Amino acid sequence: RLYVMNAYGSNPRVLTESLDRSPQGLIWARDGSGIYFSAENEGTRNLYFATLRGEVRQVTKGPQVLSVTDIGAGGLAVGVMSTAQRPNDVVAFNVAQPQPQRLTAVNDDVLAGKKLGEVEEIWYRSSDGLRIQGWIVKPPDFDPSRKYPLLLEIHGGPHAMYGNVYFHEFQLLAAQGYVVLYTNPRGSQGYGQQFLSCTRGAWGEADMPDLMGAVDAVIERGYIDPSRLGVTGGSYGGFMTNWVIGHTDRFKAAVTQRCVSNLASFYGTSDIGFHFGEHEIGGTPWEQPELYRRLSPLTYAPQMKTPLLILHSEQDYRCPIEQAEQLFVWIKKLGCTVEFVRFPDESHGLSRSGKPKHRVERLQHILRWFAEYL
């Protein structure tokens, strides 16, 4: 909710009661008539405006991820914008005529002469019937009469959101001949508070039906080889990768990145703070020991038969490396196929802000693992 209030917090009034989305990036209108903000909705991020009377309208529209950083005199807005086929560029527009125009083309030379995979938006039914949104990246020169291996990518958060934005990693995988599937299961941002909150106290249990429903929906299209399925994800996506292979053997290869495996030890070591576990899981490990055990992927290590590659940074303080160490030792002792790659001097943000050398190596390890087992 977006509120206005007096300088010391008295007389708060909500302005976005009619909008079941999360405002972010607040910018006062120059004339003081209201507040501009961004909101994520069904895979997009656009600019909205709320008057001081609580009237909300959407300013920009379209299948894009737009982050406005400033709105100057005369309503001139500037920010960055990406689409599924184009990385971020600086854009500008007038809020009275909100058609963003690119001011930069910083990746045009990199993309020149390269053929990108087509990105297709899909809506499908979860295995328990709920309608869920996702996307498919197809290999360049896609042939629907062929059978392709499928890679399921799972986002972090858990309350993040995939959407209409350029993903270098997904295009790289598609260029190697994989169909890449990414989706916004329950717990994702952009679909309202109820959808967002229903994974609390139900990590893995609430959202796995949505992920499996996505895989089933794409297999039904006829161009996927169901014997060549892979799964990967980072942070909460790593948690879910661990969870998935502990609950099904349908995936033939998995890559878990900066993962969570043991919720009890995560509670006392993550820099996100102890309050996160209490909010997300529902209580402390000593108040809810059975719940923490039941929702920890490590509990299901004896059922993990999928060849697993573990990628983790040694200076990851969000999901400390002990999470990966426990998982590796358990699976190794159980006699299953597992490999552990440690990245020195890197943080939780390796894939986005790590050293270029390590970012390239990370992608090479992912490609190597899936090439070997799919």
Tab-separated table of C-alpha atoms in Angstrom:
chain	number	residue	atom	x	y	z
A	1	ARG	CA	0.000	0.000	0.000
A	2	LEU	CA	1.060	3.570	-0.705
A	3	TYR	CA	0.358	6.042	2.112
A	4	VAL	CA	0.690	9.777	2.648
A	5	MET	CA	0.918	11.205	6.136
A	6	ASN	CA	2.083	14.178	8.112
A	7	ALA	CA	5.816	14.689	8.582
A	8	TYR	CA	5.877	12.840	11.913
A	9	GLY	CA	3.642	9.980	10.811
A	10	SER	CA	0.230	11.128	11.991
A	11	ASN	CA	-2.971	10.965	9.931
A	12	PRO	CA	-1.863	8.276	7.449
A	13	ARG	CA	-4.085	7.810	4.399
A	14	VAL	CA	-3.806	4.979	1.871
A	15	LEU	CA	-3.820	6.046	-1.785
A	16	THR	CA	-3.748	2.660	-3.537
A	17	GLU	CA	-6.641	0.792	-1.939
A	18	SER	CA	-8.012	0.063	-5.416
A	19	LEU	CA	-4.709	-1.406	-6.695
A	20	ASP	CA	-3.767	-4.881	-5.436
A	21	ARG	CA	-0.121	-4.467	-6.431
A	22	SER	CA	3.041	-3.273	-4.648
A	23	PRO	CA	4.129	0.339	-5.362
A	24	GLN	CA	7.870	1.004	-5.678
A	25	GLY	CA	10.135	3.840	-6.821
A	26	LEU	CA	8.049	6.737	-5.502
A	27	ILE	CA	8.307	10.152	-7.230
A	28	TRP	CA	6.275	13.189	-6.161
A	29	ALA	CA	4.563	15.087	-8.977
A	30	ARG	CA	6.193	18.499	-9.356
A	31	ASP	CA	2.877	20.240	-8.604
A	32	GLY	CA	2.274	18.128	-5.472
A	33	SER	CA	-0.948	16.673	-6.876
A	34	GLY	CA	0.047	13.053	-6.364
A	35	ILE	CA	2.735	10.418	-6.571
A	36	TYR	CA	4.141	8.462	-9.515
A	37	PHE	CA	5.290	4.911	-8.834
A	38	SER	CA	6.126	1.665	-10.578
A	39	ALA	CA	4.141	-1.528	-10.073
A	40	GLU	CA	4.643	-5.068	-11.311
A	41	ASN	CA	1.656	-6.727	-12.928
A	42	GLU	CA	1.559	-10.088	-14.715
A	43	GLY	CA	5.142	-10.001	-15.926
A	44	THR	CA	5.300	-6.283	-16.673
A	45	ARG	CA	6.465	-3.200	-14.788
A	46	ASN	CA	4.891	0.107	-15.746
A	47	LEU	CA	4.407	3.613	-14.379
A	48	TYR	CA	1.301	4.512	-12.369
A	49	PHE	CA	-0.004	7.711	-10.754
A	50	ALA	CA	-2.009	8.091	-7.544
A	51	THR	CA	-3.721	11.371	-6.731
A	52	LEU	CA	-3.941	12.579	-3.150
A	53	ARG	CA	-7.628	11.651	-3.292
A	54	GLY	CA	-6.705	8.015	-3.863
A	55	GLU	CA	-7.489	7.810	-7.583
A	56	VAL	CA	-5.030	5.504	-9.377
A	57	ARG	CA	-4.340	5.365	-13.101
A	58	GLN	CA	-1.804	3.506	-15.195
A	59	VAL	CA	0.451	5.876	-17.147
A	60	THR	CA	2.466	3.549	-19.408
A	61	LYS	CA	1.306	0.271	-20.883
A	62	GLY	CA	2.855	-2.590	-22.762
A	63	PRO	CA	4.784	-5.875	-22.383
A	64	GLN	CA	7.891	-4.282	-20.880
A	65	VAL	CA	9.811	-3.798	-17.645
A	66	LEU	CA	10.164	-0.051	-17.097
A	67	SER	CA	11.905	1.649	-14.166
A	68	VAL	CA	11.396	5.420	-14.084
A	69	THR	CA	14.060	7.250	-12.082
A	70	ASP	CA	12.968	10.879	-12.410
A	71	ILE	CA	10.132	13.065	-13.696
A	72	GLY	CA	11.142	16.628	-14.369
A	73	ALA	CA	9.481	19.880	-15.284
A	74	GLY	CA	6.798	19.579	-17.917
A	75	GLY	CA	6.285	15.891	-17.149
A	76	LEU	CA	9.445	14.624	-18.864
A	77	ALA	CA	10.188	11.159	-17.482
A	78	VAL	CA	13.447	9.244	-17.790
A	79	GLY	CA	14.353	5.684	-16.841
A	80	VAL	CA	15.468	2.330	-18.205
A	81	MET	CA	13.367	-0.217	-20.070
A	82	SER	CA	13.761	-3.775	-21.308
A	83	THR	CA	11.613	-6.165	-23.326
A	84	ALA	CA	11.909	-9.894	-23.896
A	85	GLN	CA	14.014	-9.308	-27.017
A	86	ARG	CA	16.008	-6.220	-25.986
A	87	PRO	CA	18.262	-5.524	-22.979
A	88	ASN	CA	17.851	-2.337	-20.945
A	89	ASP	CA	18.300	1.040	-22.573
A	90	VAL	CA	17.739	4.545	-21.267
A	91	VAL	CA	14.317	5.829	-22.352
A	92	ALA	CA	12.433	9.119	-22.067
A	93	PHE	CA	8.819	10.179	-22.559
A	94	ASN	CA	6.304	12.768	-21.474
A	95	VAL	CA	3.735	11.504	-18.984
A	96	ALA	CA	1.039	13.178	-21.090
A	97	GLN	CA	2.124	11.101	-24.115
A	98	PRO	CA	3.633	7.996	-22.541
A	99	GLN	CA	5.378	6.260	-25.419
A	100	PRO	CA	8.951	5.587	-24.242
A	101	GLN	CA	11.661	6.424	-26.781
A	102	ARG	CA	15.117	4.901	-26.592
A	103	LEU	CA	17.957	7.342	-25.967
A	104	THR	CA	20.700	4.679	-25.999
A	105	ALA	CA	21.517	1.503	-27.906
A	106	VAL	CA	24.242	0.128	-25.680
A	107	ASN	CA	23.902	-3.515	-26.751
A	108	ASP	CA	23.171	-3.145	-30.457
A	109	ASP	CA	26.772	-3.910	-31.419
A	110	VAL	CA	26.773	-7.056	-29.246
A	111	LEU	CA	23.508	-8.348	-30.711
A	112	ALA	CA	24.310	-7.418	-34.321
A	113	GLY	CA	24.246	-10.514	-36.523
A	114	LYS	CA	22.918	-12.757	-33.748
A	115	LYS	CA	19.605	-14.547	-33.980
A	116	LEU	CA	17.644	-14.552	-30.730
A	117	GLY	CA	15.195	-17.223	-29.705
A	118	GLU	CA	11.510	-16.360	-29.912
A	119	VAL	CA	9.925	-15.667	-26.523
A	120	GLU	CA	6.306	-16.823	-26.219
A	121	GLU	CA	4.006	-15.932	-23.331
A	122	ILE	CA	1.787	-18.765	-22.098
A	123	TRP	CA	-1.029	-19.167	-19.594
A	124	TYR	CA	-1.656	-22.644	-18.267
A	125	ARG	CA	-3.390	-24.514	-15.472
A	126	SER	CA	-1.473	-25.670	-12.437
A	127	SER	CA	-1.775	-29.344	-11.621
A	128	ASP	CA	-4.442	-28.335	-9.086
A	129	GLY	CA	-6.305	-26.073	-11.548
A	130	LEU	CA	-5.055	-22.532	-10.820
A	131	ARG	CA	-4.310	-20.310	-13.853
A	132	ILE	CA	-0.577	-19.423	-14.008
A	133	GLN	CA	1.549	-17.288	-16.347
A	134	GLY	CA	4.829	-18.330	-17.930
A	135	TRP	CA	7.118	-17.889	-20.918
A	136	ILE	CA	8.943	-20.157	-23.369
A	137	VAL	CA	12.202	-19.285	-25.118
A	138	LYS	CA	12.576	-21.366	-28.264
A	139	PRO	CA	15.891	-22.099	-29.967
A	140	PRO	CA	16.712	-20.002	-33.030
A	141	ASP	CA	15.419	-21.732	-36.188
A	142	PHE	CA	12.915	-23.591	-34.015
A	143	ASP	CA	11.243	-26.551	-35.766
A	144	PRO	CA	7.991	-27.714	-34.080
A	145	SER	CA	8.325	-31.142	-35.719
A	146	ARG	CA	11.506	-31.835	-33.731
A	147	LYS	CA	11.871	-33.004	-30.121
A	148	TYR	CA	13.844	-30.647	-27.871
A	149	PRO	CA	15.202	-30.979	-24.328
A	150	LEU	CA	13.453	-28.669	-21.839
A	151	LEU	CA	15.047	-26.571	-19.095
A	152	LEU	CA	12.856	-25.242	-16.274
A	153	GLU	CA	14.224	-22.015	-14.739
A	154	ILE	CA	12.867	-21.089	-11.260
A	155	HIS	CA	13.109	-17.538	-9.886
A	156	GLY	CA	14.212	-16.466	-6.419
A	157	GLY	CA	12.666	-14.343	-3.746
A	158	PRO	CA	10.437	-16.271	-3.267
A	159	HIS	CA	8.415	-13.142	-4.058
A	160	ALA	CA	10.225	-12.084	-7.234
A	161	MET	CA	8.656	-12.019	-10.704
A	162	TYR	CA	9.767	-13.187	-14.110
A	163	GLY	CA	8.444	-11.194	-17.016
A	164	ASN	CA	8.852	-9.343	-20.284
A	165	VAL	CA	12.539	-8.591	-19.863
A	166	TYR	CA	15.667	-9.726	-21.675
A	167	PHE	CA	17.389	-12.732	-20.024
A	168	HIS	CA	20.882	-13.322	-21.359
A	169	GLU	CA	21.161	-16.724	-19.661
A	170	PHE	CA	17.904	-17.957	-21.188
A	171	GLN	CA	18.913	-16.841	-24.680
A	172	LEU	CA	22.295	-18.533	-24.228
A	173	LEU	CA	20.617	-21.817	-23.280
A	174	ALA	CA	18.125	-21.553	-26.151
A	175	ALA	CA	21.027	-20.990	-28.563
A	176	GLN	CA	22.430	-24.362	-27.436
A	177	GLY	CA	19.223	-26.109	-28.533
A	178	TYR	CA	17.159	-26.113	-25.322
A	179	VAL	CA	13.594	-24.923	-24.944
A	180	VAL	CA	13.697	-22.743	-21.817
A	181	LEU	CA	10.611	-22.474	-19.616
A	182	TYR	CA	10.207	-19.838	-16.920
A	183	THR	CA	7.084	-19.119	-14.952
A	184	ASN	CA	5.573	-17.203	-12.025
A	185	PRO	CA	4.229	-19.798	-9.597
A	186	ARG	CA	2.342	-18.990	-6.421
A	187	GLY	CA	4.348	-16.653	-4.236
A	188	SER	CA	5.367	-14.443	-7.186
A	189	GLN	CA	4.951	-10.680	-7.307
A	190	GLY	CA	2.483	-9.168	-9.753
A	191	TYR	CA	-0.719	-11.124	-9.152
A	192	GLY	CA	-2.105	-9.670	-5.947
A	193	GLN	CA	-1.619	-10.113	-2.225
A	194	GLN	CA	-3.372	-13.468	-1.871
A	195	PHE	CA	-1.307	-15.050	-4.663
A	196	LEU	CA	1.857	-13.506	-3.218
A	197	SER	CA	1.315	-14.708	0.337
A	198	CYS	CA	0.127	-18.268	-0.117
A	199	THR	CA	3.641	-19.777	0.038
A	200	ARG	CA	4.078	-18.578	3.635
A	201	GLY	CA	4.407	-21.687	5.764
A	202	ALA	CA	4.250	-23.782	2.583
A	203	TRP	CA	7.559	-23.321	0.746
A	204	GLY	CA	7.786	-25.948	-1.973
A	205	GLU	CA	4.415	-27.439	-1.160
A	206	ALA	CA	2.348	-24.516	-2.508
A	207	ASP	CA	4.331	-23.739	-5.655
A	208	MET	CA	5.553	-27.111	-6.944
A	209	PRO	CA	2.145	-27.905	-8.513
A	210	ASP	CA	2.465	-24.697	-10.566
A	211	LEU	CA	5.947	-25.628	-11.784
A	212	MET	CA	4.957	-29.177	-12.707
A	213	GLY	CA	1.834	-27.860	-14.420
A	214	ALA	CA	4.050	-25.648	-16.575
A	215	VAL	CA	6.249	-28.569	-17.590
A	216	ASP	CA	3.192	-30.685	-18.419
A	217	ALA	CA	1.639	-27.866	-20.461
A	218	VAL	CA	4.740	-27.442	-22.620
A	219	ILE	CA	5.206	-31.199	-23.099
A	220	GLU	CA	1.612	-31.353	-24.380
A	221	ARG	CA	2.626	-29.070	-27.254
A	222	GLY	CA	4.448	-32.018	-28.807
A	223	TYR	CA	7.958	-30.652	-29.351
A	224	ILE	CA	9.541	-31.622	-26.008
A	225	ASP	CA	11.343	-34.895	-25.315
A	226	PRO	CA	9.970	-35.795	-21.839
A	227	SER	CA	13.027	-37.975	-21.176
A	228	ARG	CA	15.322	-34.911	-21.398
A	229	LEU	CA	14.151	-32.492	-18.707
A	230	GLY	CA	16.459	-30.231	-16.685
A	231	VAL	CA	15.825	-27.832	-13.820
A	232	THR	CA	17.788	-24.930	-12.358
A	233	GLY	CA	17.348	-21.795	-10.272
A	234	GLY	CA	19.102	-19.516	-7.799
A	235	SER	CA	18.445	-18.489	-4.191
A	236	TYR	CA	14.812	-19.480	-3.594
A	237	GLY	CA	15.056	-20.940	-7.099
A	238	GLY	CA	17.903	-23.070	-5.738
A	239	PHE	CA	15.698	-24.071	-2.811
A	240	MET	CA	13.000	-25.101	-5.284
A	241	THR	CA	15.483	-26.971	-7.489
A	242	ASN	CA	16.475	-28.976	-4.418
A	243	TRP	CA	12.835	-29.431	-3.450
A	244	VAL	CA	11.796	-30.592	-6.921
A	245	ILE	CA	14.457	-33.299	-7.257
A	246	GLY	CA	13.634	-34.479	-3.731
A	247	HIS	CA	10.016	-35.030	-4.755
A	248	THR	CA	10.210	-36.322	-8.348
A	249	ASP	CA	12.647	-38.246	-10.547
A	250	ARG	CA	11.315	-36.847	-13.837
A	251	PHE	CA	14.282	-34.445	-14.259
A	252	LYS	CA	17.485	-35.972	-15.622
A	253	ALA	CA	19.806	-33.108	-14.612
A	254	ALA	CA	19.678	-30.256	-12.094
A	255	VAL	CA	21.800	-27.208	-11.260
A	256	THR	CA	21.156	-25.596	-7.878
A	257	GLN	CA	22.628	-22.118	-7.404
A	258	ARG	CA	23.183	-20.056	-4.200
A	259	CYS	CA	20.613	-22.344	-2.648
A	260	VAL	CA	18.862	-22.936	0.657
A	261	SER	CA	18.746	-26.554	1.830
A	262	ASN	CA	18.329	-26.431	5.634
A	263	LEU	CA	15.860	-23.863	6.962
A	264	ALA	CA	16.922	-24.329	10.582
A	265	SER	CA	20.575	-23.351	9.994
A	266	PHE	CA	19.525	-20.694	7.468
A	267	TYR	CA	17.519	-19.037	10.272
A	268	GLY	CA	20.642	-18.311	12.302
A	269	THR	CA	23.171	-17.484	9.575
A	270	SER	CA	21.581	-15.478	6.727
A	271	ASP	CA	22.124	-11.730	6.532
A	272	ILE	CA	18.434	-11.351	5.669
A	273	GLY	CA	17.779	-11.592	9.408
A	274	PHE	CA	16.004	-14.032	11.683
A	275	HIS	CA	12.691	-12.231	11.142
A	276	PHE	CA	12.563	-13.534	7.555
A	277	GLY	CA	12.215	-17.151	8.635
A	278	GLU	CA	9.643	-16.273	11.256
A	279	HIS	CA	7.568	-14.417	8.656
A	280	GLU	CA	7.980	-16.862	5.763
A	281	ILE	CA	7.958	-20.190	7.569
A	282	GLY	CA	5.785	-19.226	10.530
A	283	GLY	CA	7.635	-19.127	13.832
A	284	THR	CA	11.108	-20.056	15.032
A	285	PRO	CA	12.852	-23.415	14.573
A	286	TRP	CA	12.259	-24.301	18.243
A	287	GLU	CA	8.603	-23.301	18.080
A	288	GLN	CA	7.988	-25.132	14.790
A	289	PRO	CA	10.686	-27.847	14.565
A	290	GLU	CA	8.540	-30.240	12.549
A	291	LEU	CA	7.558	-27.520	10.051
A	292	TYR	CA	11.194	-26.457	9.559
A	293	ARG	CA	12.142	-30.114	9.042
A	294	ARG	CA	9.258	-30.790	6.657
A	295	LEU	CA	9.977	-27.741	4.492
A	296	SER	CA	13.766	-28.241	4.307
A	297	PRO	CA	14.935	-29.865	1.043
A	298	LEU	CA	17.742	-31.582	2.972
A	299	THR	CA	15.103	-33.774	4.594
A	300	TYR	CA	14.470	-35.343	1.195
A	301	ALA	CA	18.109	-35.894	0.223
A	302	PRO	CA	17.690	-39.692	0.350
A	303	GLN	CA	15.138	-39.348	-2.464
A	304	MET	CA	17.398	-37.151	-4.665
A	305	LYS	CA	18.487	-39.330	-7.586
A	306	THR	CA	18.870	-36.590	-10.239
A	307	PRO	CA	22.510	-35.729	-11.128
A	308	LEU	CA	23.060	-32.432	-9.315
A	309	LEU	CA	25.546	-29.606	-9.872
A	310	ILE	CA	25.864	-27.194	-6.914
A	311	LEU	CA	27.129	-23.661	-7.648
A	312	HIS	CA	27.752	-21.387	-4.658
A	313	SER	CA	29.805	-18.315	-3.765
A	314	GLU	CA	32.068	-18.409	-0.731
A	315	GLN	CA	31.079	-14.893	0.362
A	316	ASP	CA	27.361	-15.438	-0.041
A	317	TYR	CA	25.889	-14.032	3.169
A	318	ARG	CA	22.274	-14.202	1.999
A	319	CYS	CA	22.332	-17.972	1.516
A	320	PRO	CA	25.548	-18.909	3.349
A	321	ILE	CA	27.736	-21.532	1.734
A	322	GLU	CA	27.063	-23.964	4.578
A	323	GLN	CA	23.707	-24.534	2.864
A	324	ALA	CA	25.532	-25.945	-0.172
A	325	GLU	CA	28.098	-27.802	1.930
A	326	GLN	CA	25.437	-29.730	3.836
A	327	LEU	CA	23.618	-30.677	0.653
A	328	PHE	CA	26.805	-31.810	-1.097
A	329	VAL	CA	27.959	-34.012	1.784
A	330	TRP	CA	24.571	-35.623	2.275
A	331	ILE	CA	24.126	-36.514	-1.404
A	332	LYS	CA	27.748	-37.650	-1.736
A	333	LYS	CA	27.425	-39.909	1.305
A	334	LEU	CA	24.190	-41.295	-0.108
A	335	GLY	CA	26.114	-42.374	-3.225
A	336	CYS	CA	24.359	-40.215	-5.815
A	337	THR	CA	25.857	-38.073	-8.596
A	338	VAL	CA	26.765	-34.606	-7.324
A	339	GLU	CA	29.423	-31.967	-8.039
A	340	PHE	CA	30.187	-28.835	-6.008
A	341	VAL	CA	31.745	-25.696	-7.575
A	342	ARG	CA	32.797	-22.955	-5.144
A	343	PHE	CA	33.397	-19.407	-6.373
A	344	PRO	CA	35.986	-17.505	-4.282
A	345	ASP	CA	35.567	-13.791	-3.531
A	346	GLU	CA	31.995	-13.731	-4.818
A	347	SER	CA	28.676	-12.861	-3.200
A	348	HIS	CA	25.030	-13.865	-3.550
A	349	GLY	CA	24.891	-11.642	-6.636
A	350	LEU	CA	27.476	-13.603	-8.650
A	351	SER	CA	25.276	-14.015	-11.730
A	352	ARG	CA	24.468	-10.281	-11.879
A	353	SER	CA	27.432	-8.467	-10.359
A	354	GLY	CA	30.265	-10.978	-10.059
A	355	LYS	CA	33.658	-10.731	-11.707
A	356	PRO	CA	33.286	-11.172	-15.488
A	357	LYS	CA	35.599	-14.214	-15.411
A	358	HIS	CA	33.438	-15.943	-12.814
A	359	ARG	CA	30.193	-14.986	-14.525
A	360	VAL	CA	31.423	-16.632	-17.720
A	361	GLU	CA	32.641	-19.700	-15.803
A	362	ARG	CA	29.268	-20.046	-14.083
A	363	LEU	CA	27.497	-20.185	-17.439
A	364	GLN	CA	30.072	-22.646	-18.786
A	365	HIS	CA	29.475	-24.978	-15.836
A	366	ILE	CA	25.710	-24.880	-16.412
A	367	LEU	CA	26.145	-25.625	-20.121
A	368	ARG	CA	28.612	-28.445	-19.361
A	369	TRP	CA	26.312	-30.144	-16.859
A	370	PHE	CA	23.222	-30.107	-19.021
A	371	ALA	CA	25.202	-31.178	-22.087
A	372	GLU	CA	26.513	-34.191	-20.174
A	373	TYR	CA	23.240	-35.367	-18.655
A	374	LEU	CA	20.635	-34.250	-21.192
